[in-house]
PDB file of C-alpha atoms in Angstrom:
ATOM      1  CA  MET A   1       0.000   0.000   0.000  1.00  0.00           C
ATOM      2  CA  ILE A   2       1.373   3.393  -1.005  1.00  0.00           C
ATOM      3  CA  PHE A   3       0.104   6.649   0.474  1.00  0.00           C
ATOM      4  CA  GLY A   4       0.144   9.865  -1.518  1.00  0.00           C
ATOM      5  CA  ALA A   5      -0.347  13.275   0.052  1.00  0.00           C
ATOM      6  CA  ALA A   6      -3.974  13.971  -0.955  1.00  0.00           C
ATOM      7  CA  PRO A   7      -6.043  14.606   2.191  1.00  0.00           C
ATOM      8  CA  CYS A   8      -8.714  12.252   3.514  1.00  0.00           C
ATOM      9  CA  GLU A   9     -10.971  12.755   6.539  1.00  0.00           C
ATOM     10  CA  ASP A  10     -11.662   9.076   7.198  1.00  0.00           C
ATOM     11  CA  TRP A  11      -9.356   6.207   6.243  1.00  0.00           C
ATOM     12  CA  GLY A  12     -11.772   3.528   7.438  1.00  0.00           C
ATOM     13  CA  PHE A  13     -12.410   2.359   3.857  1.00  0.00           C
ATOM     14  CA  LEU A  14      -8.866   0.947   3.744  1.00  0.00           C
ATOM     15  CA  ALA A  15      -9.988  -1.999   5.889  1.00  0.00           C
ATOM     16  CA  ASP A  16     -11.281  -3.650   2.700  1.00  0.00           C
ATOM     17  CA  TYR A  17      -7.817  -3.515   1.112  1.00  0.00           C
ATOM     18  CA  LEU A  18      -5.469  -4.377   3.969  1.00  0.00           C
ATOM     19  CA  SER A  19      -3.955  -7.849   4.189  1.00  0.00           C
ATOM     20  CA  PRO A  20      -1.530  -9.473   6.657  1.00  0.00           C
ATOM     21  CA  GLY A  21       2.087  -8.663   5.921  1.00  0.00           C
ATOM     22  CA  MET A  22       1.238  -5.859   3.497  1.00  0.00           C
ATOM     23  CA  LYS A  23       4.091  -3.357   3.198  1.00  0.00           C
ATOM     24  CA  VAL A  24       3.284   0.326   3.630  1.00  0.00           C
ATOM     25  CA  TYR A  25       5.164   3.023   1.692  1.00  0.00           C
ATOM     26  CA  CYS A  26       4.645   6.750   2.145  1.00  0.00           C
ATOM     27  CA  ALA A  27       5.316   9.346  -0.543  1.00  0.00           C
ATOM     28  CA  ASP A  28       6.258  12.505   1.361  1.00  0.00           C
ATOM     29  CA  GLY A  29       3.049  13.951   2.890  1.00  0.00           C
ATOM     30  CA  GLY A  30       1.455  10.530   2.623  1.00  0.00           C
ATOM     31  CA  LEU A  31       3.138   9.839   5.950  1.00  0.00           C
ATOM     32  CA  SER A  32       0.394  11.734   7.788  1.00  0.00           C
ATOM     33  CA  GLY A  33      -2.254   9.638   6.042  1.00  0.00           C
ATOM     34  CA  ALA A  34      -0.624   6.344   6.988  1.00  0.00           C
ATOM     35  CA  LEU A  35      -0.263   7.399  10.600  1.00  0.00           C
ATOM     36  CA  ALA A  36      -3.866   8.637  10.698  1.00  0.00           C
ATOM     37  CA  ALA A  37      -4.945   5.244   9.358  1.00  0.00           C
ATOM     38  CA  GLY A  38      -3.099   3.572  12.239  1.00  0.00           C
ATOM     39  CA  LEU A  39      -0.429   2.031  10.002  1.00  0.00           C
ATOM     40  CA  THR A  40       3.321   1.916  10.553  1.00  0.00           C
ATOM     41  CA  PRO A  41       5.269   2.755   7.393  1.00  0.00           C
ATOM     42  CA  ASP A  42       7.961   0.409   6.105  1.00  0.00           C
ATOM     43  CA  LEU A  43       9.531   3.208   4.051  1.00  0.00           C
ATOM     44  CA  VAL A  44       9.122   6.974   3.727  1.00  0.00           C
ATOM     45  CA  VAL A  45      10.112   8.596   0.425  1.00  0.00           C
ATOM     46  CA  GLY A  46      10.161  12.279  -0.398  1.00  0.00           C
ATOM     47  CA  ASP A  47      11.714  15.688  -0.759  1.00  0.00           C
ATOM     48  CA  TRP A  48       9.683  16.912   2.242  1.00  0.00           C
ATOM     49  CA  ASP A  49       7.753  19.634   0.411  1.00  0.00           C
ATOM     50  CA  SER A  50       4.265  18.296   1.187  1.00  0.00           C
ATOM     51  CA  GLY A  51       4.423  17.629   4.908  1.00  0.00           C
ATOM     52  CA  GLY A  52       6.419  14.425   5.090  1.00  0.00           C
ATOM     53  CA  HIS A  53       9.577  13.961   7.113  1.00  0.00           C
ATOM     54  CA  PRO A  54      11.990  11.235   8.197  1.00  0.00           C
ATOM     55  CA  LEU A  55      10.503   9.105  10.956  1.00  0.00           C
ATOM     56  CA  GLU A  56      12.625   7.627  13.703  1.00  0.00           C
ATOM     57  CA  GLY A  57      13.039   3.891  13.300  1.00  0.00           C
ATOM     58  CA  VAL A  58      11.623   3.840   9.750  1.00  0.00           C
ATOM     59  CA  PRO A  59      13.825   3.568   6.634  1.00  0.00           C
ATOM     60  CA  CYS A  60      13.848   6.790   4.643  1.00  0.00           C
ATOM     61  CA  ALA A  61      14.715   7.634   1.035  1.00  0.00           C
ATOM     62  CA  ALA A  62      15.317  11.372   0.715  1.00  0.00           C
ATOM     63  CA  MET A  63      14.734  12.822  -2.760  1.00  0.00           C
ATOM     64  CA  PRO A  64      16.015  16.097  -4.236  1.00  0.00           C
ATOM     65  CA  ALA A  65      13.439  18.842  -4.704  1.00  0.00           C
ATOM     66  CA  GLU A  66      14.313  19.115  -8.408  1.00  0.00           C
ATOM     67  CA  LYS A  67      13.928  15.699 -10.030  1.00  0.00           C
ATOM     68  CA  ASP A  68      12.403  13.962 -13.028  1.00  0.00           C
ATOM     69  CA  LEU A  69       9.636  12.080 -11.239  1.00  0.00           C
ATOM     70  CA  THR A  70       7.147  12.615  -8.440  1.00  0.00           C
ATOM     71  CA  ASP A  71       7.595  11.252  -4.942  1.00  0.00           C
ATOM     72  CA  LEU A  72       4.722   8.853  -5.621  1.00  0.00           C
ATOM     73  CA  GLN A  73       6.395   7.409  -8.700  1.00  0.00           C
ATOM     74  CA  ALA A  74       9.648   7.101  -6.751  1.00  0.00           C
ATOM     75  CA  ALA A  75       7.818   5.174  -4.019  1.00  0.00           C
ATOM     76  CA  MET A  76       6.282   2.906  -6.675  1.00  0.00           C
ATOM     77  CA  GLU A  77       9.722   2.250  -8.181  1.00  0.00           C
ATOM     78  CA  LEU A  78      11.094   1.279  -4.776  1.00  0.00           C
ATOM     79  CA  ALA A  79       8.098  -0.978  -4.109  1.00  0.00           C
ATOM     80  CA  LEU A  80       8.680  -2.767  -7.424  1.00  0.00           C
ATOM     81  CA  ALA A  81      12.370  -3.119  -6.580  1.00  0.00           C
ATOM     82  CA  ASP A  82      11.325  -4.747  -3.288  1.00  0.00           C
ATOM     83  CA  GLY A  83       9.322  -7.350  -5.221  1.00  0.00           C
ATOM     84  CA  CYS A  84       5.878  -5.807  -4.702  1.00  0.00           C
ATOM     85  CA  THR A  85       3.854  -6.173  -7.917  1.00  0.00           C
ATOM     86  CA  GLU A  86       0.318  -5.613  -6.587  1.00  0.00           C
ATOM     87  CA  LEU A  87       0.009  -2.009  -5.393  1.00  0.00           C
ATOM     88  CA  VAL A  88      -2.898  -0.314  -3.629  1.00  0.00           C
ATOM     89  CA  LEU A  89      -2.514   3.444  -4.035  1.00  0.00           C
ATOM     90  CA  CYS A  90      -4.376   5.789  -1.696  1.00  0.00           C
ATOM     91  CA  GLY A  91      -4.229   9.520  -1.045  1.00  0.00           C
ATOM     92  CA  CYS A  92      -3.621   9.943  -4.771  1.00  0.00           C
ATOM     93  CA  VAL A  93      -6.740  11.701  -6.102  1.00  0.00           C
ATOM     94  CA  GLY A  94      -8.425  14.945  -5.140  1.00  0.00           C
ATOM     95  CA  GLY A  95      -6.695  17.671  -3.234  1.00  0.00           C
ATOM     96  CA  ARG A  96      -5.596  20.977  -4.725  1.00  0.00           C
ATOM     97  CA  ARG A  97      -3.520  19.642  -7.633  1.00  0.00           C
ATOM     98  CA  LEU A  98      -5.591  18.439 -10.592  1.00  0.00           C
ATOM     99  CA  ASP A  99      -2.383  17.822 -12.538  1.00  0.00           C
ATOM    100  CA  HIS A 100      -1.166  15.411  -9.855  1.00  0.00           C
ATOM    101  CA  THR A 101      -4.483  13.551  -9.882  1.00  0.00           C
ATOM    102  CA  VAL A 102      -4.321  13.103 -13.668  1.00  0.00           C
ATOM    103  CA  PHE A 103      -0.714  11.930 -13.634  1.00  0.00           C
ATOM    104  CA  ASN A 104      -1.375   9.593 -10.705  1.00  0.00           C
ATOM    105  CA  LEU A 105      -4.140   7.901 -12.696  1.00  0.00           C
ATOM    106  CA  LEU A 106      -1.789   7.552 -15.661  1.00  0.00           C
ATOM    107  CA  LEU A 107       0.801   5.915 -13.403  1.00  0.00           C
ATOM    108  CA  LEU A 108      -1.396   2.807 -13.611  1.00  0.00           C
ATOM    109  CA  GLU A 109      -0.146   2.493 -17.210  1.00  0.00           C
ATOM    110  CA  TRP A 110       3.456   3.036 -16.150  1.00  0.00           C
ATOM    111  CA  LEU A 111       3.032   0.298 -13.534  1.00  0.00           C
ATOM    112  CA  LYS A 112       1.434  -2.111 -16.015  1.00  0.00           C
ATOM    113  CA  ASP A 113       4.346  -1.669 -18.425  1.00  0.00           C
ATOM    114  CA  ARG A 114       6.715  -2.777 -15.652  1.00  0.00           C
ATOM    115  CA  GLY A 115       4.869  -5.961 -14.782  1.00  0.00           C
ATOM    116  CA  GLY A 116       2.813  -4.591 -11.932  1.00  0.00           C
ATOM    117  CA  ARG A 117      -0.847  -4.005 -11.285  1.00  0.00           C
ATOM    118  CA  GLY A 118      -2.360  -1.138  -9.349  1.00  0.00           C
ATOM    119  CA  LEU A 119      -5.613  -0.059  -7.767  1.00  0.00           C
ATOM    120  CA  ILE A 120      -6.214   3.582  -6.822  1.00  0.00           C
ATOM    121  CA  VAL A 121      -8.698   3.901  -3.969  1.00  0.00           C
ATOM    122  CA  ASP A 122     -10.300   6.622  -1.903  1.00  0.00           C
ATOM    123  CA  GLY A 123     -13.388   6.910   0.252  1.00  0.00           C
ATOM    124  CA  GLU A 124     -15.725   7.130  -2.747  1.00  0.00           C
ATOM    125  CA  SER A 125     -14.078   5.331  -5.651  1.00  0.00           C
ATOM    126  CA  GLU A 126     -11.618   2.795  -6.962  1.00  0.00           C
ATOM    127  CA  THR A 127      -9.817   2.856 -10.301  1.00  0.00           C
ATOM    128  CA  ARG A 128      -7.929   0.133 -12.163  1.00  0.00           C
ATOM    129  CA  LEU A 129      -6.413  -0.249 -15.621  1.00  0.00           C
ATOM    130  CA  LEU A 130      -7.755  -2.728 -18.153  1.00  0.00           C
ATOM    131  CA  ASP A 131      -5.468  -3.609 -21.051  1.00  0.00           C
ATOM    132  CA  GLY A 132      -7.150  -5.926 -23.528  1.00  0.00           C
ATOM    133  CA  GLU A 133      -8.496  -8.089 -20.722  1.00  0.00           C
ATOM    134  CA  SER A 134     -11.545  -9.071 -18.695  1.00  0.00           C
ATOM    135  CA  CYS A 135     -12.318  -8.092 -15.101  1.00  0.00           C
ATOM    136  CA  LEU A 136     -14.863  -9.801 -12.839  1.00  0.00           C
ATOM    137  CA  LEU A 137     -16.412  -7.548 -10.209  1.00  0.00           C
ATOM    138  CA  SER A 138     -17.923  -9.675  -7.461  1.00  0.00           C
ATOM    139  CA  GLY A 139     -19.462  -9.110  -4.060  1.00  0.00           C
ATOM    140  CA  GLY A 140     -22.513  -7.199  -5.248  1.00  0.00           C
ATOM    141  CA  PRO A 141     -22.929  -3.495  -6.098  1.00  0.00           C
ATOM    142  CA  ARG A 142     -20.693  -1.957  -3.427  1.00  0.00           C
ATOM    143  CA  TYR A 143     -20.396   1.095  -5.664  1.00  0.00           C
ATOM    144  CA  ARG A 144     -23.348   2.743  -7.380  1.00  0.00           C
ATOM    145  CA  TYR A 145     -21.619   3.708 -10.630  1.00  0.00           C
ATOM    146  CA  LEU A 146     -19.271   1.958 -13.016  1.00  0.00           C
ATOM    147  CA  SER A 147     -17.538   3.823 -15.835  1.00  0.00           C
ATOM    148  CA  LEU A 148     -15.057   2.799 -18.510  1.00  0.00           C
ATOM    149  CA  ALA A 149     -12.813   5.638 -19.712  1.00  0.00           C
ATOM    150  CA  PRO A 150     -10.794   4.839 -22.866  1.00  0.00           C
ATOM    151  CA  LEU A 151      -7.135   5.789 -22.794  1.00  0.00           C
ATOM    152  CA  ASP A 152      -6.454   4.617 -26.335  1.00  0.00           C
ATOM    153  CA  ARG A 153      -8.235   6.409 -29.163  1.00  0.00           C
ATOM    154  CA  VAL A 154     -10.341   3.323 -29.897  1.00  0.00           C
ATOM    155  CA  LEU A 155     -11.358   0.303 -27.805  1.00  0.00           C
ATOM    156  CA  THR A 156     -12.752  -2.775 -29.528  1.00  0.00           C
ATOM    157  CA  GLY A 157     -14.570  -5.842 -28.271  1.00  0.00           C
ATOM    158  CA  VAL A 158     -16.018  -4.056 -25.260  1.00  0.00           C
ATOM    159  CA  THR A 159     -18.546  -6.234 -23.433  1.00  0.00           C
ATOM    160  CA  LEU A 160     -20.335  -5.283 -20.214  1.00  0.00           C
ATOM    161  CA  GLU A 161     -22.370  -7.952 -18.417  1.00  0.00           C
ATOM    162  CA  GLY A 162     -24.353  -7.833 -15.189  1.00  0.00           C
ATOM    163  CA  VAL A 163     -24.950  -4.097 -15.536  1.00  0.00           C
ATOM    164  CA  LYS A 164     -27.918  -1.818 -16.198  1.00  0.00           C
ATOM    165  CA  TYR A 165     -26.690  -0.863 -19.673  1.00  0.00           C
ATOM    166  CA  PRO A 166     -24.973  -3.916 -21.189  1.00  0.00           C
ATOM    167  CA  LEU A 167     -22.714  -3.840 -24.227  1.00  0.00           C
ATOM    168  CA  LYS A 168     -21.567  -6.649 -26.499  1.00  0.00           C
ATOM    169  CA  ASN A 169     -18.493  -6.382 -28.726  1.00  0.00           C
ATOM    170  CA  ALA A 170     -18.878  -2.614 -28.806  1.00  0.00           C
ATOM    171  CA  VAL A 171     -16.402  -0.063 -30.107  1.00  0.00           C
ATOM    172  CA  LEU A 172     -15.664   2.872 -27.792  1.00  0.00           C
ATOM    173  CA  THR A 173     -13.794   6.014 -28.743  1.00  0.00           C
ATOM    174  CA  ARG A 174     -11.825   8.244 -26.414  1.00  0.00           C
ATOM    175  CA  GLY A 175     -13.769  11.377 -25.545  1.00  0.00           C
ATOM    176  CA  ASP A 176     -17.233   9.859 -26.006  1.00  0.00           C
ATOM    177  CA  THR A 177     -19.308   9.506 -22.831  1.00  0.00           C
ATOM    178  CA  LEU A 178     -21.246   6.377 -23.811  1.00  0.00           C
ATOM    179  CA  SER A 179     -19.597   4.282 -21.096  1.00  0.00           C
ATOM    180  CA  VAL A 180     -19.963   6.631 -18.135  1.00  0.00           C
ATOM    181  CA  SER A 181     -22.341   6.099 -15.168  1.00  0.00           C
ATOM    182  CA  ASN A 182     -23.343   2.481 -15.727  1.00  0.00           C
ATOM    183  CA  GLU A 183     -24.600   0.509 -12.720  1.00  0.00           C
ATOM    184  CA  GLN A 184     -23.908  -3.033 -11.536  1.00  0.00           C
ATOM    185  CA  THR A 185     -27.186  -4.949 -11.210  1.00  0.00           C
ATOM    186  CA  ALA A 186     -25.996  -8.530 -10.578  1.00  0.00           C
ATOM    187  CA  PRO A 187     -23.911 -10.056  -7.777  1.00  0.00           C
ATOM    188  CA  GLN A 188     -21.141 -10.362 -10.352  1.00  0.00           C
ATOM    189  CA  ALA A 189     -20.415  -8.045 -13.262  1.00  0.00           C
ATOM    190  CA  ARG A 190     -17.893  -8.688 -16.009  1.00  0.00           C
ATOM    191  CA  VAL A 191     -16.131  -5.945 -17.955  1.00  0.00           C
ATOM    192  CA  THR A 192     -14.188  -7.050 -21.027  1.00  0.00           C
ATOM    193  CA  VAL A 193     -11.978  -4.955 -23.285  1.00  0.00           C
ATOM    194  CA  GLY A 194     -10.904  -6.892 -26.363  1.00  0.00           C
ATOM    195  CA  SER A 195      -8.179  -4.464 -27.384  1.00  0.00           C
ATOM    196  CA  GLY A 196      -6.963  -1.150 -26.026  1.00  0.00           C
ATOM    197  CA  ARG A 197      -6.435   0.391 -22.626  1.00  0.00           C
ATOM    198  CA  ALA A 198      -9.058   1.956 -20.384  1.00  0.00           C
ATOM    199  CA  LEU A 199      -9.597   3.042 -16.810  1.00  0.00           C
ATOM    200  CA  LEU A 200     -12.352   1.129 -15.026  1.00  0.00           C
ATOM    201  CA  ILE A 201     -13.740   3.457 -12.371  1.00  0.00           C
ATOM    202  CA  ARG A 202     -16.258   2.500  -9.705  1.00  0.00           C
ATOM    203  CA  SER A 203     -17.638   5.405  -7.693  1.00  0.00           C
ATOM    204  CA  GLN A 204     -20.105   6.581  -5.050  1.00  0.00           C
ATOM    205  CA  ARG A 205     -19.343   3.920  -2.491  1.00  0.00           C
ATOM    206  CA  ASP A 206     -22.175   2.566  -0.338  1.00  0.00           C
TER     207      ASP A 206
END
């Protein structure tokens, strides 16, 4: 689990994503989020410009203020180097920096290209990358809305099952809003992208 610096009033939603032995990394100001969630960091990374700081007894990777990547991406690189390939990213959307939110979402592509898989979560939503693959959403409609946002110009073979507005072998184009605000109606929903990359976003958590 990697904490970014975006603020959150209640970290209780993380209980659904925690597992025994999970490592916790903090990107700069994400340290305050981890501590507020009652978690002890395994590593703190940052240039200390967003509220983070070295913590006694916790390994620290200090970064220069002027660098070619964000503290979050640096923390992700270190997690991959430690053998972590499944990353839960929190404190990464919202806040005062829209540019950081956009780039954090795009880091799911960067992670995929390096053999990893990521899930960005907050109190109201979760976002994952689909790359010519199928995803089974089980456990019932925990989120009200389900949206598929194309990253490539064209997606082909898009099939949505177990939802209010199903699709079968559809073609989606980037910028069109056809695939926004669907709703899961069955205990299990399946989202399939035949070719192309897209963000699968579930939002408005129960």
